[in-house]
């Protein structure tokens, strides 16, 4: 069990991240107008979104997603591994990030680059994170869900508070270069969500191409794709039973929260997310 790497009050994993890279990505990384940025709070379905956007780029052809690891296709700008890949990539780039709004590359805010921000019910994010981080060797691992629940509400978890992250990025929601998606809507109607992404990115897919995107990004197919299911994460970083595609459902929190936890969560959610229009968050 490791502690965190702290950067300006935000906890990062202790491996793969360094203060200098996070600082450099914020202050010096140049986002280009033709780049596409995929931002999520961890465990919101980030890799699912990346898989879909990659498949849209190839018009449903699975060759790319089946031959190149997901972290090379859309590198994480804040990570030690992803940052150099991105600066050396000359074409229009796919860029992933978990950074909170205020730590994101400053150049983005004067660019025309498009950003997709994917949100998920934070209760499910919490449960998904609990199981995932317990298998990782370079983050502080909780001994119980009860402990993790407390850390989560305080923002004492990787990439900080869900509430701050979401509030920060949602401040962009009226901008033309911002698309807000939710895991819940993607689950309910994946095809419509893919179409929405295509419209936003200005990509046109034939019906059969759209069907291929749907097929190759499905939970079961992605779970079997070693380039996307995190089975390539080396043993020194995670235990061998690490699973990225765990359940892939909405509302799993109901199987894990006590009644008291559910009430405590509601209270914090209402306090922290006050002021957003009803219906913005598509979970009950
Ligand atoms: P669960 O742990 O609830 O199963 P991230 O990519 O941000 O780390 O998010 C991981 C979560 O997204 C996991 O949630 C995982 O199962 C879910 N997920 C990944 N690929 C998916 C897919 N193709 N369809 C549905 N859910 C998917």
PDB file of C-alpha atoms and ligand atoms in Angstrom:
ATOM      1  CA  UNK A   1       0.000   0.000   0.000  1.00  0.00           C
ATOM      2  CA  UNK A   2       1.396   3.396  -0.999  1.00  0.00           C
ATOM      3  CA  UNK A   3       0.318   6.893  -0.104  1.00  0.00           C
ATOM      4  CA  UNK A   4      -0.396   9.482  -2.779  1.00  0.00           C
ATOM      5  CA  UNK A   5       1.656  11.931  -4.747  1.00  0.00           C
ATOM      6  CA  UNK A   6       0.122  15.287  -3.826  1.00  0.00           C
ATOM      7  CA  UNK A   7       0.043  18.101  -6.364  1.00  0.00           C
ATOM      8  CA  UNK A   8      -1.618  21.374  -5.356  1.00  0.00           C
ATOM      9  CA  UNK A   9      -3.960  19.563  -2.988  1.00  0.00           C
ATOM     10  CA  UNK A  10      -4.901  16.814  -5.456  1.00  0.00           C
ATOM     11  CA  UNK A  11      -3.851  13.188  -4.815  1.00  0.00           C
ATOM     12  CA  UNK A  12      -2.212  11.327  -7.720  1.00  0.00           C
ATOM     13  CA  UNK A  13      -0.948   7.740  -7.932  1.00  0.00           C
ATOM     14  CA  UNK A  14       2.667   7.497  -6.757  1.00  0.00           C
ATOM     15  CA  UNK A  15       3.856   5.778  -9.912  1.00  0.00           C
ATOM     16  CA  UNK A  16       3.473   6.983 -13.486  1.00  0.00           C
ATOM     17  CA  UNK A  17       2.952  10.529 -12.233  1.00  0.00           C
ATOM     18  CA  UNK A  18       5.472  13.195 -11.290  1.00  0.00           C
ATOM     19  CA  UNK A  19       5.046  16.729 -10.113  1.00  0.00           C
ATOM     20  CA  UNK A  20       7.172  18.074 -13.003  1.00  0.00           C
ATOM     21  CA  UNK A  21       5.055  16.397 -15.705  1.00  0.00           C
ATOM     22  CA  UNK A  22       1.766  17.492 -14.195  1.00  0.00           C
ATOM     23  CA  UNK A  23       3.107  21.033 -13.989  1.00  0.00           C
ATOM     24  CA  UNK A  24       4.530  20.936 -17.500  1.00  0.00           C
ATOM     25  CA  UNK A  25       1.324  19.532 -18.979  1.00  0.00           C
ATOM     26  CA  UNK A  26      -0.614  22.357 -17.363  1.00  0.00           C
ATOM     27  CA  UNK A  27       1.752  25.189 -18.258  1.00  0.00           C
ATOM     28  CA  UNK A  28       3.515  24.156 -21.469  1.00  0.00           C
ATOM     29  CA  UNK A  29       1.556  21.490 -23.316  1.00  0.00           C
ATOM     30  CA  UNK A  30       0.080  22.917 -26.510  1.00  0.00           C
ATOM     31  CA  UNK A  31      -3.392  21.674 -27.368  1.00  0.00           C
ATOM     32  CA  UNK A  32      -4.141  22.048 -31.083  1.00  0.00           C
ATOM     33  CA  UNK A  33      -7.494  23.031 -32.559  1.00  0.00           C
ATOM     34  CA  UNK A  34      -7.753  19.662 -34.316  1.00  0.00           C
ATOM     35  CA  UNK A  35      -7.219  17.615 -31.120  1.00  0.00           C
ATOM     36  CA  UNK A  36     -10.034  15.716 -29.401  1.00  0.00           C
ATOM     37  CA  UNK A  37      -9.924  15.585 -25.618  1.00  0.00           C
ATOM     38  CA  UNK A  38     -11.677  12.920 -23.526  1.00  0.00           C
ATOM     39  CA  UNK A  39     -12.022  13.911 -19.884  1.00  0.00           C
ATOM     40  CA  UNK A  40     -13.439  11.863 -17.040  1.00  0.00           C
ATOM     41  CA  UNK A  41     -13.273  11.468 -13.324  1.00  0.00           C
ATOM     42  CA  UNK A  42     -11.715   7.986 -12.863  1.00  0.00           C
ATOM     43  CA  UNK A  43     -14.107   5.021 -13.060  1.00  0.00           C
ATOM     44  CA  UNK A  44     -16.763   6.868 -15.041  1.00  0.00           C
ATOM     45  CA  UNK A  45     -16.392   4.710 -18.156  1.00  0.00           C
ATOM     46  CA  UNK A  46     -13.300   6.479 -19.534  1.00  0.00           C
ATOM     47  CA  UNK A  47     -11.975   3.449 -21.388  1.00  0.00           C
ATOM     48  CA  UNK A  48     -15.366   2.701 -22.905  1.00  0.00           C
ATOM     49  CA  UNK A  49     -15.497   6.238 -24.288  1.00  0.00           C
ATOM     50  CA  UNK A  50     -11.945   5.947 -25.636  1.00  0.00           C
ATOM     51  CA  UNK A  51     -12.794   2.644 -27.336  1.00  0.00           C
ATOM     52  CA  UNK A  52     -15.879   4.176 -28.971  1.00  0.00           C
ATOM     53  CA  UNK A  53     -14.024   7.271 -30.212  1.00  0.00           C
ATOM     54  CA  UNK A  54     -11.205   5.098 -31.617  1.00  0.00           C
ATOM     55  CA  UNK A  55     -13.758   2.955 -33.438  1.00  0.00           C
ATOM     56  CA  UNK A  56     -15.500   6.047 -34.812  1.00  0.00           C
ATOM     57  CA  UNK A  57     -12.141   7.193 -36.217  1.00  0.00           C
ATOM     58  CA  UNK A  58     -11.663   3.885 -38.031  1.00  0.00           C
ATOM     59  CA  UNK A  59     -15.324   3.705 -39.114  1.00  0.00           C
ATOM     60  CA  UNK A  60     -15.875   0.535 -37.113  1.00  0.00           C
ATOM     61  CA  UNK A  61     -12.755  -1.293 -38.341  1.00  0.00           C
ATOM     62  CA  UNK A  62     -11.379  -3.075 -35.225  1.00  0.00           C
ATOM     63  CA  UNK A  63      -7.764  -3.434 -36.459  1.00  0.00           C
ATOM     64  CA  UNK A  64      -6.478  -0.430 -34.481  1.00  0.00           C
ATOM     65  CA  UNK A  65      -8.226  -1.274 -31.208  1.00  0.00           C
ATOM     66  CA  UNK A  66      -7.096  -4.884 -31.480  1.00  0.00           C
ATOM     67  CA  UNK A  67      -3.441  -4.145 -32.172  1.00  0.00           C
ATOM     68  CA  UNK A  68      -2.524  -1.052 -30.124  1.00  0.00           C
ATOM     69  CA  UNK A  69      -2.927  -0.698 -26.336  1.00  0.00           C
ATOM     70  CA  UNK A  70      -5.654   1.724 -25.343  1.00  0.00           C
ATOM     71  CA  UNK A  71      -3.213   4.011 -23.477  1.00  0.00           C
ATOM     72  CA  UNK A  72      -1.205   4.462 -26.714  1.00  0.00           C
ATOM     73  CA  UNK A  73      -4.252   5.274 -28.814  1.00  0.00           C
ATOM     74  CA  UNK A  74      -5.433   8.068 -26.545  1.00  0.00           C
ATOM     75  CA  UNK A  75      -2.580   8.810 -24.135  1.00  0.00           C
ATOM     76  CA  UNK A  76      -3.123  10.369 -20.706  1.00  0.00           C
ATOM     77  CA  UNK A  77      -1.667  13.872 -20.892  1.00  0.00           C
ATOM     78  CA  UNK A  78      -0.833  14.098 -17.178  1.00  0.00           C
ATOM     79  CA  UNK A  79       1.035  10.771 -17.038  1.00  0.00           C
ATOM     80  CA  UNK A  80       4.748  10.082 -17.374  1.00  0.00           C
ATOM     81  CA  UNK A  81       4.030   7.581 -20.104  1.00  0.00           C
ATOM     82  CA  UNK A  82       1.429   9.508 -22.085  1.00  0.00           C
ATOM     83  CA  UNK A  83       2.911  12.990 -22.075  1.00  0.00           C
ATOM     84  CA  UNK A  84       5.948  12.272 -24.311  1.00  0.00           C
ATOM     85  CA  UNK A  85       3.795  10.222 -26.695  1.00  0.00           C
ATOM     86  CA  UNK A  86       1.496  13.189 -27.151  1.00  0.00           C
ATOM     87  CA  UNK A  87       4.174  15.803 -27.693  1.00  0.00           C
ATOM     88  CA  UNK A  88       5.777  13.641 -30.365  1.00  0.00           C
ATOM     89  CA  UNK A  89       2.520  12.984 -32.190  1.00  0.00           C
ATOM     90  CA  UNK A  90       2.239  15.396 -35.116  1.00  0.00           C
ATOM     91  CA  UNK A  91      -1.293  14.695 -36.354  1.00  0.00           C
ATOM     92  CA  UNK A  92      -4.683  15.466 -34.815  1.00  0.00           C
ATOM     93  CA  UNK A  93      -4.524  13.689 -31.463  1.00  0.00           C
ATOM     94  CA  UNK A  94      -6.839  11.856 -29.153  1.00  0.00           C
ATOM     95  CA  UNK A  95      -5.957  13.007 -25.644  1.00  0.00           C
ATOM     96  CA  UNK A  96      -7.286  11.468 -22.433  1.00  0.00           C
ATOM     97  CA  UNK A  97      -7.269  13.124 -19.053  1.00  0.00           C
ATOM     98  CA  UNK A  98      -8.552  12.750 -15.524  1.00  0.00           C
ATOM     99  CA  UNK A  99      -7.283  16.191 -14.552  1.00  0.00           C
ATOM    100  CA  UNK A 100      -9.537  18.534 -12.638  1.00  0.00           C
ATOM    101  CA  UNK A 101     -10.477  21.618 -14.648  1.00  0.00           C
ATOM    102  CA  UNK A 102      -8.034  23.941 -12.909  1.00  0.00           C
ATOM    103  CA  UNK A 103      -5.024  21.697 -13.582  1.00  0.00           C
ATOM    104  CA  UNK A 104      -5.835  21.046 -17.254  1.00  0.00           C
ATOM    105  CA  UNK A 105      -3.392  22.369 -19.948  1.00  0.00           C
ATOM    106  CA  UNK A 106      -3.944  26.117 -20.072  1.00  0.00           C
ATOM    107  CA  UNK A 107      -3.558  26.214 -23.861  1.00  0.00           C
ATOM    108  CA  UNK A 108      -6.843  24.343 -24.205  1.00  0.00           C
ATOM    109  CA  UNK A 109      -8.837  27.355 -23.062  1.00  0.00           C
ATOM    110  CA  UNK A 110      -7.749  29.445 -26.032  1.00  0.00           C
ATOM    111  CA  UNK A 111      -8.036  26.588 -28.537  1.00  0.00           C
ATOM    112  CA  UNK A 112     -10.936  25.223 -30.574  1.00  0.00           C
ATOM    113  CA  UNK A 113     -10.166  21.628 -29.563  1.00  0.00           C
ATOM    114  CA  UNK A 114     -13.248  19.606 -28.730  1.00  0.00           C
ATOM    115  CA  UNK A 115     -13.706  18.057 -25.325  1.00  0.00           C
ATOM    116  CA  UNK A 116     -16.039  15.251 -24.323  1.00  0.00           C
ATOM    117  CA  UNK A 117     -16.715  15.097 -20.586  1.00  0.00           C
ATOM    118  CA  UNK A 118     -18.249  11.842 -19.413  1.00  0.00           C
ATOM    119  CA  UNK A 119     -19.981  11.703 -16.042  1.00  0.00           C
ATOM    120  CA  UNK A 120     -21.374   8.771 -14.066  1.00  0.00           C
ATOM    121  CA  UNK A 121     -23.419   8.421 -10.903  1.00  0.00           C
ATOM    122  CA  UNK A 122     -20.753   9.113  -8.270  1.00  0.00           C
ATOM    123  CA  UNK A 123     -22.154   6.314  -6.114  1.00  0.00           C
ATOM    124  CA  UNK A 124     -21.269   3.820  -8.859  1.00  0.00           C
ATOM    125  CA  UNK A 125     -17.959   5.630  -9.427  1.00  0.00           C
ATOM    126  CA  UNK A 126     -17.224   5.089  -5.734  1.00  0.00           C
ATOM    127  CA  UNK A 127     -18.008   1.362  -5.824  1.00  0.00           C
ATOM    128  CA  UNK A 128     -16.123   0.825  -9.092  1.00  0.00           C
ATOM    129  CA  UNK A 129     -13.120   2.715  -7.683  1.00  0.00           C
ATOM    130  CA  UNK A 130     -13.140   0.746  -4.460  1.00  0.00           C
ATOM    131  CA  UNK A 131     -12.782  -2.562  -6.286  1.00  0.00           C
ATOM    132  CA  UNK A 132     -10.308  -1.245  -8.853  1.00  0.00           C
ATOM    133  CA  UNK A 133      -7.907   0.597  -6.561  1.00  0.00           C
ATOM    134  CA  UNK A 134      -7.823  -2.331  -4.140  1.00  0.00           C
ATOM    135  CA  UNK A 135      -5.913  -4.248  -6.817  1.00  0.00           C
ATOM    136  CA  UNK A 136      -3.529  -1.444  -7.724  1.00  0.00           C
ATOM    137  CA  UNK A 137      -0.130  -1.240  -6.105  1.00  0.00           C
ATOM    138  CA  UNK A 138       0.587   2.456  -6.484  1.00  0.00           C
ATOM    139  CA  UNK A 139      -2.374   4.060  -4.765  1.00  0.00           C
ATOM    140  CA  UNK A 140      -3.441   4.131  -1.148  1.00  0.00           C
ATOM    141  CA  UNK A 141      -5.675   1.071  -0.775  1.00  0.00           C
ATOM    142  CA  UNK A 142      -8.648   1.127   1.581  1.00  0.00           C
ATOM    143  CA  UNK A 143      -9.160  -1.790   3.942  1.00  0.00           C
ATOM    144  CA  UNK A 144     -12.938  -1.616   3.561  1.00  0.00           C
ATOM    145  CA  UNK A 145     -15.669   0.028   1.528  1.00  0.00           C
ATOM    146  CA  UNK A 146     -16.582   1.947   4.662  1.00  0.00           C
ATOM    147  CA  UNK A 147     -13.149   3.562   4.734  1.00  0.00           C
ATOM    148  CA  UNK A 148     -13.189   4.280   1.016  1.00  0.00           C
ATOM    149  CA  UNK A 149     -16.641   5.816   1.332  1.00  0.00           C
ATOM    150  CA  UNK A 150     -15.278   8.325   3.846  1.00  0.00           C
ATOM    151  CA  UNK A 151     -12.235   9.130   1.725  1.00  0.00           C
ATOM    152  CA  UNK A 152     -14.447   9.613  -1.341  1.00  0.00           C
ATOM    153  CA  UNK A 153     -16.770  12.093   0.341  1.00  0.00           C
ATOM    154  CA  UNK A 154     -13.761  14.076   1.548  1.00  0.00           C
ATOM    155  CA  UNK A 155     -12.088  13.986  -1.868  1.00  0.00           C
ATOM    156  CA  UNK A 156      -9.206  12.074  -0.363  1.00  0.00           C
ATOM    157  CA  UNK A 157      -8.966   9.786  -3.399  1.00  0.00           C
ATOM    158  CA  UNK A 158      -7.116   9.729  -6.716  1.00  0.00           C
ATOM    159  CA  UNK A 159      -7.739  12.956  -8.698  1.00  0.00           C
ATOM    160  CA  UNK A 160      -9.526  14.513  -5.754  1.00  0.00           C
ATOM    161  CA  UNK A 161     -13.165  15.237  -5.092  1.00  0.00           C
ATOM    162  CA  UNK A 162     -15.746  14.001  -7.623  1.00  0.00           C
ATOM    163  CA  UNK A 163     -17.865  17.005  -6.699  1.00  0.00           C
ATOM    164  CA  UNK A 164     -15.114  19.538  -7.434  1.00  0.00           C
ATOM    165  CA  UNK A 165     -14.106  17.739 -10.632  1.00  0.00           C
ATOM    166  CA  UNK A 166     -17.644  17.712 -11.943  1.00  0.00           C
ATOM    167  CA  UNK A 167     -18.441  21.272 -10.897  1.00  0.00           C
ATOM    168  CA  UNK A 168     -15.244  22.492 -12.528  1.00  0.00           C
ATOM    169  CA  UNK A 169     -15.767  20.821 -15.898  1.00  0.00           C
ATOM    170  CA  UNK A 170     -19.499  21.524 -16.005  1.00  0.00           C
ATOM    171  CA  UNK A 171     -18.681  25.228 -15.985  1.00  0.00           C
ATOM    172  CA  UNK A 172     -17.913  24.667 -19.698  1.00  0.00           C
ATOM    173  CA  UNK A 173     -21.247  23.110 -20.526  1.00  0.00           C
ATOM    174  CA  UNK A 174     -22.613  25.988 -22.604  1.00  0.00           C
ATOM    175  CA  UNK A 175     -19.545  26.085 -24.876  1.00  0.00           C
ATOM    176  CA  UNK A 176     -19.758  24.781 -28.450  1.00  0.00           C
ATOM    177  CA  UNK A 177     -16.601  22.718 -28.133  1.00  0.00           C
ATOM    178  CA  UNK A 178     -17.923  20.837 -25.073  1.00  0.00           C
ATOM    179  CA  UNK A 179     -20.026  17.682 -25.123  1.00  0.00           C
ATOM    180  CA  UNK A 180     -21.442  16.292 -21.906  1.00  0.00           C
ATOM    181  CA  UNK A 181     -22.204  12.580 -21.854  1.00  0.00           C
ATOM    182  CA  UNK A 182     -23.278  10.276 -19.078  1.00  0.00           C
ATOM    183  CA  UNK A 183     -22.518   6.619 -18.505  1.00  0.00           C
ATOM    184  CA  UNK A 184     -26.201   6.116 -17.718  1.00  0.00           C
ATOM    185  CA  UNK A 185     -27.341   7.473 -21.111  1.00  0.00           C
ATOM    186  CA  UNK A 186     -24.638   5.482 -22.855  1.00  0.00           C
ATOM    187  CA  UNK A 187     -25.892   2.309 -21.199  1.00  0.00           C
ATOM    188  CA  UNK A 188     -29.536   3.085 -21.897  1.00  0.00           C
ATOM    189  CA  UNK A 189     -29.041   3.851 -25.575  1.00  0.00           C
ATOM    190  CA  UNK A 190     -25.501   3.263 -26.756  1.00  0.00           C
ATOM    191  CA  UNK A 191     -26.331   3.787 -30.421  1.00  0.00           C
ATOM    192  CA  UNK A 192     -27.757   7.261 -29.839  1.00  0.00           C
ATOM    193  CA  UNK A 193     -24.740   8.169 -27.742  1.00  0.00           C
ATOM    194  CA  UNK A 194     -22.400   7.058 -30.526  1.00  0.00           C
ATOM    195  CA  UNK A 195     -24.401   9.155 -33.007  1.00  0.00           C
ATOM    196  CA  UNK A 196     -24.173  12.126 -30.665  1.00  0.00           C
ATOM    197  CA  UNK A 197     -20.395  11.745 -30.504  1.00  0.00           C
ATOM    198  CA  UNK A 198     -20.216  11.472 -34.305  1.00  0.00           C
ATOM    199  CA  UNK A 199     -22.259  14.659 -34.749  1.00  0.00           C
ATOM    200  CA  UNK A 200     -20.107  16.490 -32.243  1.00  0.00           C
ATOM    201  CA  UNK A 201     -16.873  15.374 -33.917  1.00  0.00           C
ATOM    202  CA  UNK A 202     -18.249  16.001 -37.408  1.00  0.00           C
ATOM    203  CA  UNK A 203     -17.921  12.335 -38.440  1.00  0.00           C
ATOM    204  CA  UNK A 204     -20.414  10.577 -40.668  1.00  0.00           C
ATOM    205  CA  UNK A 205     -20.862   6.836 -40.346  1.00  0.00           C
ATOM    206  CA  UNK A 206     -22.880   4.519 -42.571  1.00  0.00           C
ATOM    207  CA  UNK A 207     -25.418   2.364 -40.675  1.00  0.00           C
ATOM    208  CA  UNK A 208     -23.225  -0.749 -40.987  1.00  0.00           C
ATOM    209  CA  UNK A 209     -20.194   1.191 -39.719  1.00  0.00           C
ATOM    210  CA  UNK A 210     -22.201   2.364 -36.740  1.00  0.00           C
ATOM    211  CA  UNK A 211     -23.175  -1.241 -36.038  1.00  0.00           C
ATOM    212  CA  UNK A 212     -19.495  -2.233 -36.036  1.00  0.00           C
ATOM    213  CA  UNK A 213     -18.682   0.542 -33.535  1.00  0.00           C
ATOM    214  CA  UNK A 214     -21.474  -0.770 -31.339  1.00  0.00           C
ATOM    215  CA  UNK A 215     -20.353  -4.370 -31.670  1.00  0.00           C
ATOM    216  CA  UNK A 216     -16.662  -3.833 -30.937  1.00  0.00           C
ATOM    217  CA  UNK A 217     -17.244  -1.471 -28.008  1.00  0.00           C
ATOM    218  CA  UNK A 218     -19.731  -3.741 -26.257  1.00  0.00           C
ATOM    219  CA  UNK A 219     -18.941  -4.803 -22.692  1.00  0.00           C
ATOM    220  CA  UNK A 220     -18.292  -8.431 -23.620  1.00  0.00           C
ATOM    221  CA  UNK A 221     -16.130  -7.738 -26.661  1.00  0.00           C
ATOM    222  CA  UNK A 222     -14.109  -5.098 -24.861  1.00  0.00           C
ATOM    223  CA  UNK A 223     -13.645  -7.409 -21.883  1.00  0.00           C
ATOM    224  CA  UNK A 224     -12.012  -9.904 -24.225  1.00  0.00           C
ATOM    225  CA  UNK A 225      -9.814  -7.358 -26.038  1.00  0.00           C
ATOM    226  CA  UNK A 226      -6.409  -7.568 -24.360  1.00  0.00           C
ATOM    227  CA  UNK A 227      -5.475  -4.178 -25.838  1.00  0.00           C
ATOM    228  CA  UNK A 228      -8.299  -2.561 -23.869  1.00  0.00           C
ATOM    229  CA  UNK A 229      -9.078  -4.684 -20.813  1.00  0.00           C
ATOM    230  CA  UNK A 230      -5.963  -3.761 -18.792  1.00  0.00           C
ATOM    231  CA  UNK A 231      -4.637  -7.321 -18.760  1.00  0.00           C
ATOM    232  CA  UNK A 232      -1.433  -5.769 -20.153  1.00  0.00           C
ATOM    233  CA  UNK A 233      -0.877  -3.787 -16.930  1.00  0.00           C
ATOM    234  CA  UNK A 234       2.410  -5.225 -15.603  1.00  0.00           C
ATOM    235  CA  UNK A 235       2.500  -7.282 -12.414  1.00  0.00           C
ATOM    236  CA  UNK A 236       4.560  -4.759 -10.484  1.00  0.00           C
ATOM    237  CA  UNK A 237       1.723  -2.241 -10.877  1.00  0.00           C
ATOM    238  CA  UNK A 238      -1.347  -4.336 -10.150  1.00  0.00           C
ATOM    239  CA  UNK A 239      -2.259  -7.751  -8.856  1.00  0.00           C
ATOM    240  CA  UNK A 240      -3.047 -10.328 -11.513  1.00  0.00           C
ATOM    241  CA  UNK A 241      -6.765 -10.318 -10.669  1.00  0.00           C
ATOM    242  CA  UNK A 242      -7.184  -6.646 -11.633  1.00  0.00           C
ATOM    243  CA  UNK A 243     -10.390  -6.282 -13.649  1.00  0.00           C
ATOM    244  CA  UNK A 244     -11.283  -3.130 -15.541  1.00  0.00           C
ATOM    245  CA  UNK A 245     -14.542  -4.406 -16.991  1.00  0.00           C
ATOM    246  CA  UNK A 246     -16.013  -5.588 -13.719  1.00  0.00           C
ATOM    247  CA  UNK A 247     -19.829  -5.385 -13.945  1.00  0.00           C
ATOM    248  CA  UNK A 248     -20.533  -2.563 -16.351  1.00  0.00           C
ATOM    249  CA  UNK A 249     -23.948  -1.770 -14.891  1.00  0.00           C
ATOM    250  CA  UNK A 250     -25.770   1.207 -13.431  1.00  0.00           C
ATOM    251  CA  UNK A 251     -26.934   1.230  -9.837  1.00  0.00           C
ATOM    252  CA  UNK A 252     -24.487  -1.341  -8.434  1.00  0.00           C
ATOM    253  CA  UNK A 253     -24.069   1.000  -5.453  1.00  0.00           C
ATOM    254  CA  UNK A 254     -27.415  -0.314  -4.171  1.00  0.00           C
ATOM    255  CA  UNK A 255     -25.725  -3.683  -3.613  1.00  0.00           C
ATOM    256  CA  UNK A 256     -23.026  -2.101  -1.469  1.00  0.00           C
ATOM    257  CA  UNK A 257     -24.228   1.006   0.392  1.00  0.00           C
ATOM    258  CA  UNK A 258     -25.965   0.752   3.752  1.00  0.00           C
ATOM    259  CA  UNK A 259     -29.119   2.839   4.225  1.00  0.00           C
ATOM    260  CA  UNK A 260     -27.123   5.259   6.381  1.00  0.00           C
ATOM    261  CA  UNK A 261     -24.452   5.597   3.692  1.00  0.00           C
ATOM    262  CA  UNK A 262     -27.062   6.219   1.005  1.00  0.00           C
ATOM    263  CA  UNK A 263     -28.566   9.000   3.123  1.00  0.00           C
ATOM    264  CA  UNK A 264     -25.202  10.521   3.954  1.00  0.00           C
ATOM    265  CA  UNK A 265     -24.270  10.484   0.274  1.00  0.00           C
ATOM    266  CA  UNK A 266     -27.530  12.184  -0.770  1.00  0.00           C
ATOM    267  CA  UNK A 267     -26.951  14.925   1.740  1.00  0.00           C
ATOM    268  CA  UNK A 268     -23.429  15.654   0.538  1.00  0.00           C
ATOM    269  CA  UNK A 269     -24.525  15.471  -3.105  1.00  0.00           C
ATOM    270  CA  UNK A 270     -27.277  17.987  -2.520  1.00  0.00           C
ATOM    271  CA  UNK A 271     -24.996  20.373  -0.695  1.00  0.00           C
ATOM    272  CA  UNK A 272     -22.092  20.162  -3.122  1.00  0.00           C
ATOM    273  CA  UNK A 273     -24.058  20.096  -6.362  1.00  0.00           C
ATOM    274  CA  UNK A 274     -26.626  22.751  -5.461  1.00  0.00           C
ATOM    275  CA  UNK A 275     -27.418  25.151  -8.284  1.00  0.00           C
ATOM    276  CA  UNK A 276     -27.319  22.754 -11.229  1.00  0.00           C
ATOM    277  CA  UNK A 277     -30.555  22.388 -13.212  1.00  0.00           C
ATOM    278  CA  UNK A 278     -32.686  19.371 -12.311  1.00  0.00           C
ATOM    279  CA  UNK A 279     -32.292  16.660 -14.913  1.00  0.00           C
ATOM    280  CA  UNK A 280     -28.646  17.410 -15.662  1.00  0.00           C
ATOM    281  CA  UNK A 281     -27.636  14.287 -13.783  1.00  0.00           C
ATOM    282  CA  UNK A 282     -29.497  11.349 -15.336  1.00  0.00           C
ATOM    283  CA  UNK A 283     -29.523   9.077 -12.310  1.00  0.00           C
ATOM    284  CA  UNK A 284     -32.128   8.846  -9.630  1.00  0.00           C
TER     285      UNK A 284
HETATM  286  P1  LIG B   1     -17.658  -1.183 -13.068  1.00  0.00           P
HETATM  287  O1  LIG B   1     -16.444  -1.283 -12.179  1.00  0.00           O
HETATM  288  O2  LIG B   1     -18.844  -0.607 -12.361  1.00  0.00           O
HETATM  289  O3  LIG B   1     -17.973  -2.464 -13.760  1.00  0.00           O
HETATM  290  P2  LIG B   1     -12.927   3.657 -16.273  1.00  0.00           P
HETATM  291  O4  LIG B   1     -12.657   3.218 -17.672  1.00  0.00           O
HETATM  292  O5  LIG B   1     -13.196   5.119 -16.154  1.00  0.00           O
HETATM  293  O6  LIG B   1     -11.877   3.170 -15.337  1.00  0.00           O
HETATM  294  O7  LIG B   1     -14.315   3.001 -15.832  1.00  0.00           O
HETATM  295  C1  LIG B   1     -14.434   1.628 -15.580  1.00  0.00           C
HETATM  296  C2  LIG B   1     -15.909   1.272 -15.504  1.00  0.00           C
HETATM  297  O8  LIG B   1     -16.463   1.333 -16.834  1.00  0.00           O
HETATM  298  C3  LIG B   1     -16.119  -0.150 -14.999  1.00  0.00           C
HETATM  299  O9  LIG B   1     -17.317  -0.115 -14.207  1.00  0.00           O
HETATM  300  C4  LIG B   1     -16.297  -0.910 -16.301  1.00  0.00           C
HETATM  301  O10 LIG B   1     -17.000  -2.118 -16.162  1.00  0.00           O
HETATM  302  C5  LIG B   1     -17.079   0.093 -17.140  1.00  0.00           C
HETATM  303  N1  LIG B   1     -16.929  -0.205 -18.579  1.00  0.00           N
HETATM  304  C6  LIG B   1     -15.786  -0.327 -19.273  1.00  0.00           C
HETATM  305  N2  LIG B   1     -16.031  -0.677 -20.539  1.00  0.00           N
HETATM  306  C7  LIG B   1     -17.378  -0.787 -20.648  1.00  0.00           C
HETATM  307  C8  LIG B   1     -18.255  -1.134 -21.720  1.00  0.00           C
HETATM  308  N3  LIG B   1     -17.792  -1.460 -22.930  1.00  0.00           N
HETATM  309  N4  LIG B   1     -19.582  -1.125 -21.482  1.00  0.00           N
HETATM  310  C9  LIG B   1     -20.064  -0.810 -20.246  1.00  0.00           C
HETATM  311  N5  LIG B   1     -19.282  -0.484 -19.200  1.00  0.00           N
HETATM  312  C10 LIG B   1     -17.947  -0.467 -19.395  1.00  0.00           C
END
